[in-house]
Coordinates of C-alpha atoms in Angstrom, one line a residue:
M184 CA 1.1 31.4 16.1
G185 CA 2.8 33.9 13.8
T186 CA 5.2 31.2 12.5
S187 CA 5.2 28.2 10.2
D188 CA 8.4 26.8 11.9
F189 CA 7.9 23.1 13.0
D190 CA 10.0 23.4 16.1
A191 CA 8.0 26.3 17.4
L192 CA 4.7 24.6 16.4
F193 CA 5.5 21.4 18.2
K194 CA 6.0 23.2 21.5
T195 CA 2.4 24.8 21.2
N196 CA -0.5 23.3 23.2
F197 CA -3.6 24.2 21.0
N198 CA -6.9 24.1 22.9
Y199 CA -9.3 21.2 22.2
I200 CA -11.7 23.0 20.0
L201 CA -9.1 24.4 17.8
Q202 CA -7.3 20.9 17.6
F203 CA -10.7 19.5 16.5
F204 CA -11.1 21.8 13.6
L205 CA -7.5 21.4 12.6
F206 CA -7.8 17.6 12.7
C207 CA -10.9 17.6 10.5
G208 CA -9.3 19.9 7.9
I209 CA -5.9 18.1 7.8
F210 CA -7.1 14.6 8.1
I211 CA -9.8 14.9 5.4
A212 CA -7.1 16.4 3.1
F213 CA -4.8 13.4 3.7
A214 CA -7.7 11.0 3.6
V215 CA -8.2 12.1 0.0
K216 CA -4.5 11.4 -0.6
T217 CA -4.5 8.0 1.1
P218 CA -7.2 7.4 -0.3
T219 CA -10.0 6.1 2.1
I220 CA -13.6 5.1 1.4
F221 CA -15.8 7.7 -0.5
L222 CA -12.7 9.7 -1.3
N223 CA -11.0 7.1 -3.6
N224 CA -12.8 7.7 -6.9
W225 CA -10.0 9.7 -8.4
L226 CA -7.3 7.0 -7.8
L227 CA -8.6 4.5 -10.2
K228 CA -9.0 6.8 -13.2
A229 CA -5.5 8.3 -12.4
H230 CA -4.0 4.9 -12.3
V231 CA -5.6 3.3 -15.3
E232 CA -5.5 6.4 -17.7
S233 CA -2.0 7.5 -16.8
P234 CA 1.2 6.2 -18.5
L235 CA 3.5 3.7 -16.7
S236 CA 5.7 6.3 -15.2
G237 CA 2.6 8.2 -13.8
S238 CA 1.4 5.0 -12.2
I239 CA 4.7 4.3 -10.5
I240 CA 5.2 7.8 -9.2
L241 CA 1.5 7.9 -7.9
A242 CA 1.9 4.4 -6.1
S243 CA 5.4 4.7 -4.7
I244 CA 5.7 8.5 -3.9
V245 CA 2.4 10.4 -4.0
L246 CA 0.3 8.0 -1.9
K247 CA 3.1 8.1 0.8
L248 CA 2.6 11.8 1.3
S249 CA -0.5 11.1 3.4
L250 CA 1.7 8.8 5.6
Y251 CA 4.3 11.6 5.9
G252 CA 1.7 14.2 6.6
C253 CA 0.2 12.2 9.5
L254 CA 3.6 11.7 11.0
R255 CA 4.7 15.2 10.5
L256 CA 1.5 17.2 11.2
I257 CA -1.3 15.3 12.9
L258 CA 0.5 13.2 15.5
P259 CA 2.9 15.9 16.9
L260 CA 0.6 18.9 16.7
L261 CA -2.8 17.5 17.5
P262 CA -2.2 14.7 20.0
K263 CA -5.3 14.9 22.2
I264 CA -7.8 14.8 19.5
T265 CA -6.0 12.2 17.6
I266 CA -6.2 9.8 20.7
N267 CA -9.9 10.5 21.1
F268 CA -10.7 10.1 17.4
T269 CA -8.6 7.0 16.8
Y270 CA -11.7 4.8 16.8
I271 CA -13.3 6.9 14.0
V272 CA -10.1 6.5 11.9
Y273 CA -10.0 2.8 12.6
V274 CA -13.7 2.4 11.4
I275 CA -12.9 4.3 8.3
G276 CA -9.7 2.2 7.7
V277 CA -11.5 -1.1 8.2
I278 CA -14.4 -0.2 5.9
T279 CA -11.8 0.9 3.3
I280 CA -9.9 -2.4 3.6
I281 CA -13.0 -4.5 3.2
Y282 CA -14.6 -2.4 0.5
A283 CA -11.4 -2.1 -1.6
S284 CA -10.7 -5.9 -1.2
F285 CA -14.1 -7.0 -2.5
S286 CA -14.0 -4.4 -5.3
T287 CA -10.5 -5.8 -6.3
L288 CA -11.9 -9.5 -6.4
R289 CA -14.4 -8.5 -9.2
T290 CA -12.0 -6.4 -11.2
T291 CA -10.9 -7.6 -14.8
D292 CA -8.5 -4.8 -15.7
I293 CA -4.9 -5.5 -14.3
K294 CA -3.9 -2.0 -13.6
E295 CA -7.3 -1.3 -11.9
L296 CA -6.7 -4.4 -9.7
I297 CA -3.3 -3.2 -8.6
A298 CA -4.8 0.4 -8.0
Y299 CA -7.6 -1.1 -5.7
S300 CA -5.0 -3.2 -3.9
S301 CA -3.1 0.0 -3.2
V302 CA -6.3 1.4 -1.6
S303 CA -6.5 -1.6 0.8
H304 CA -2.7 -1.5 1.8
A305 CA -2.9 2.3 2.3
A306 CA -5.7 1.8 4.8
V307 CA -3.7 -0.7 6.7
Y308 CA -0.7 1.6 7.2
L309 CA -3.1 4.5 8.1
I310 CA -4.6 2.6 11.0
G311 CA -1.1 1.5 12.0
V312 CA 0.1 5.0 12.2
F313 CA -2.9 6.0 14.5
S314 CA -2.4 3.1 17.0
N315 CA -0.2 5.3 19.4
T316 CA 2.2 2.4 19.7
I317 CA 5.8 2.1 18.5
Q318 CA 5.1 -1.1 16.7
G319 CA 2.2 0.3 14.8
I320 CA 3.9 3.5 13.7
E321 CA 7.0 1.6 12.6
G322 CA 4.8 -0.9 10.8
G323 CA 3.1 1.9 9.0
I324 CA 6.3 3.4 7.8
I325 CA 7.7 -0.1 6.7
L326 CA 4.4 -1.0 4.9
G327 CA 4.5 2.3 3.1
L328 CA 8.1 1.6 2.0
A329 CA 7.3 -2.0 1.1
H330 CA 4.2 -1.0 -0.9
G331 CA 6.4 1.5 -2.9
F332 CA 8.6 -1.5 -4.0
V333 CA 5.9 -4.0 -4.6
S334 CA 3.3 -1.9 -6.2
S335 CA 5.8 -0.3 -8.5
G336 CA 7.0 -3.6 -9.6
L337 CA 3.4 -4.8 -10.3
F338 CA 2.7 -1.8 -12.3
I339 CA 5.9 -2.4 -14.4
C340 CA 4.7 -6.0 -15.0
A341 CA 1.2 -5.0 -16.0
G342 CA 1.7 -1.7 -17.7
G343 CA 5.3 -1.9 -18.9
I344 CA 5.6 -5.5 -19.9
L345 CA 2.2 -7.2 -20.5
Y346 CA 0.3 -4.2 -21.9
D347 CA 3.2 -3.1 -24.1
R348 CA 3.5 -6.5 -25.7
S349 CA -0.3 -7.4 -26.1
G350 CA -2.0 -4.0 -26.2
T351 CA -4.7 -5.1 -23.6
R352 CA -5.1 -4.9 -19.9
L353 CA -8.0 -7.3 -19.5
I354 CA -7.1 -10.5 -17.5
Y355 CA -9.4 -12.6 -19.7
Y356 CA -7.0 -12.5 -22.5
Y357 CA -3.9 -13.7 -20.6
K358 CA -3.5 -17.4 -20.0
G359 CA -0.5 -19.7 -19.7
I360 CA 2.1 -16.7 -19.6
S361 CA 4.2 -18.9 -17.5
Q362 CA 4.8 -21.3 -20.4
I363 CA 6.3 -18.5 -22.7
M364 CA 7.7 -16.0 -20.2
P365 CA 9.2 -18.2 -17.4
V366 CA 11.6 -15.4 -16.1
F367 CA 8.9 -12.9 -16.0
S368 CA 6.5 -15.3 -14.2
I369 CA 9.0 -16.0 -11.4
L370 CA 9.6 -12.4 -10.6
F371 CA 5.9 -11.5 -11.0
F372 CA 5.0 -14.4 -8.6
I373 CA 7.4 -13.0 -5.9
L374 CA 5.9 -9.5 -6.3
C375 CA 2.5 -11.1 -5.9
L376 CA 3.5 -12.7 -2.7
G377 CA 4.9 -9.5 -1.5
N378 CA 1.4 -7.9 -2.3
C379 CA -0.5 -10.4 -0.2
G380 CA 1.9 -10.1 2.7
A381 CA 3.7 -13.5 2.6
P382 CA 6.4 -14.1 5.2
L383 CA 10.0 -13.2 4.2
T384 CA 8.8 -10.1 2.4
L385 CA 8.9 -6.6 3.7
N386 CA 5.1 -6.4 3.4
F387 CA 4.7 -9.1 5.9
I388 CA 6.7 -7.2 8.5
G389 CA 4.8 -4.0 7.9
E390 CA 1.3 -5.6 8.0
F391 CA 2.1 -7.6 11.1
L392 CA 3.4 -4.6 13.0
C393 CA 0.4 -2.5 12.0
L394 CA -2.0 -5.0 13.0
Y395 CA -0.2 -5.6 16.3
G396 CA -0.6 -1.9 17.0
V397 CA -4.2 -2.0 16.1
F398 CA -4.8 -5.1 18.4
E399 CA -3.2 -3.3 21.3
R400 CA -5.6 -0.3 21.0
L401 CA -8.9 -1.8 19.8
P402 CA -8.9 -5.6 19.5
L403 CA -12.3 -5.9 17.9
L404 CA -11.5 -3.7 15.0
G405 CA -8.1 -5.4 14.8
I406 CA -10.0 -8.7 14.0
F407 CA -11.8 -7.0 11.1
A408 CA -8.6 -5.3 10.0
S409 CA -6.9 -8.7 9.8
T410 CA -9.3 -9.7 7.1
S411 CA -6.9 -7.8 4.7
I412 CA -4.4 -10.7 5.0
I413 CA -7.0 -13.2 3.7
L414 CA -8.5 -10.8 1.1
S415 CA -5.2 -9.6 -0.3
A416 CA -4.1 -13.2 -0.7
A417 CA -7.4 -14.0 -2.4
Y418 CA -7.4 -11.3 -5.1
T419 CA -3.6 -11.3 -5.7
I420 CA -3.2 -15.1 -6.1
Y421 CA -6.4 -15.3 -8.1
M422 CA -5.0 -12.7 -10.5
F423 CA -1.7 -14.5 -10.8
N424 CA -3.4 -17.9 -11.5
R425 CA -5.4 -16.5 -14.3
I426 CA -2.5 -14.7 -15.9
G427 CA 0.3 -17.3 -15.2
F428 CA -1.6 -20.5 -15.6
G429 CA -5.3 -20.9 -16.6
G430 CA -4.8 -23.2 -19.5
V431 CA -3.1 -23.2 -22.8
F432 CA -1.8 -19.8 -24.2
S433 CA -3.3 -18.5 -27.5
K434 CA -1.4 -18.5 -30.7
F435 CA -1.4 -14.6 -30.6
F436 CA 0.8 -14.5 -27.5
E437 CA 3.0 -17.4 -28.7
E438 CA 4.0 -15.4 -31.8
N439 CA 4.1 -11.9 -30.3
I440 CA 5.1 -12.1 -26.5
Y441 CA 8.8 -12.6 -25.7
D442 CA 10.4 -12.9 -22.2
L443 CA 12.0 -10.0 -20.3
T444 CA 14.7 -7.9 -21.8
K445 CA 17.8 -7.1 -19.7
R446 CA 16.5 -3.7 -18.8
E447 CA 13.1 -5.1 -17.6
F448 CA 14.8 -7.9 -15.7
F449 CA 17.2 -5.6 -13.7
L450 CA 14.2 -3.3 -13.0
L451 CA 12.0 -6.0 -11.6
F452 CA 15.0 -7.8 -9.9
T453 CA 16.0 -4.7 -8.0
L454 CA 12.5 -4.1 -6.6
T455 CA 12.2 -7.9 -5.8
I456 CA 15.6 -8.1 -4.0
F457 CA 15.0 -5.1 -1.8
T458 CA 11.6 -6.6 -0.8
I459 CA 13.2 -10.0 0.2
I460 CA 16.4 -8.6 1.9
F461 CA 14.5 -6.2 4.0
G462 CA 11.8 -8.7 4.8
I463 CA 14.5 -11.2 6.0
Y464 CA 16.4 -8.6 8.0
P465 CA 14.2 -5.7 8.7
S466 CA 16.5 -4.3 11.5
L467 CA 18.3 -2.4 8.9
I468 CA 15.3 -0.1 8.8
L469 CA 13.8 -0.6 12.3
E470 CA 17.0 0.5 14.1
G471 CA 17.0 3.8 12.5
L472 CA 13.2 4.4 13.4
N473 CA 13.1 3.7 17.0
Y474 CA 14.3 7.0 18.3
S475 CA 12.2 9.2 16.0
V476 CA 9.0 7.1 16.4
S477 CA 9.3 7.1 20.3
S478 CA 8.9 10.9 20.2
L479 CA 5.5 10.6 18.4
I480 CA 3.9 8.5 21.2
Y481 CA 1.3 10.3 23.3
Y482 CA 1.5 9.1 27.0
L483 CA -2.0 8.9 28.5

């Protein structure tokens, strides 16, 4: 084309073969960033071994670059091949959701559990964006935003509060935290509800719209994708039950763990309140998206 200007490139109609090769290259690159099945081994090590700030940046910003790349490059530049290859993206997304969810259920490391859940949610917004419906694409954007709030909050809970106070990330060592850290437990529970897509949270709006878009295109795969709702509730509430309740707390925690400081409270409260406000009144975001998203729809 002789130019890298987006406005010029969007007006170009690449031939089908060229679209195919461009789609393969660009999609695989963003599939690593999402990350999808077979390409997600880097994420766990990156999350678990990185400091708290690295985990938050990775979850809330870096993983959303794949979403931005799909909206900015793949959908406007390569519409024909995107429509024809939607079912392949859907199959990859559904396998990623189920695989990541079952892997999360057997995880004993808190940070690793939240990292695996990020993989599952990323696959949901990926299939939403490829639905070629306004609802699906808007749902993908909203779920990406919601995941940034909730996942960052959960990493602060796991790495910034529990790990700093106790020196361990293993869930086995935590029991009865709600008895000695009641304020932390309430905010942690709200973030857990957001992570499993409970109503009145922004995650619910995003997941609902994504799955609505999937059902409009391929209802059968939509049914399999909907298992993310059940599985995310299973691993998130199971984690909270083991940490928040699960019997009497040990003497070690009674003497060494204290409740939230003012700084930690305001950090978590800010993320929590945005999740709830936008979940109750999502029009604040949706009204600004309609015009931009409608230009990404490919009319068959």
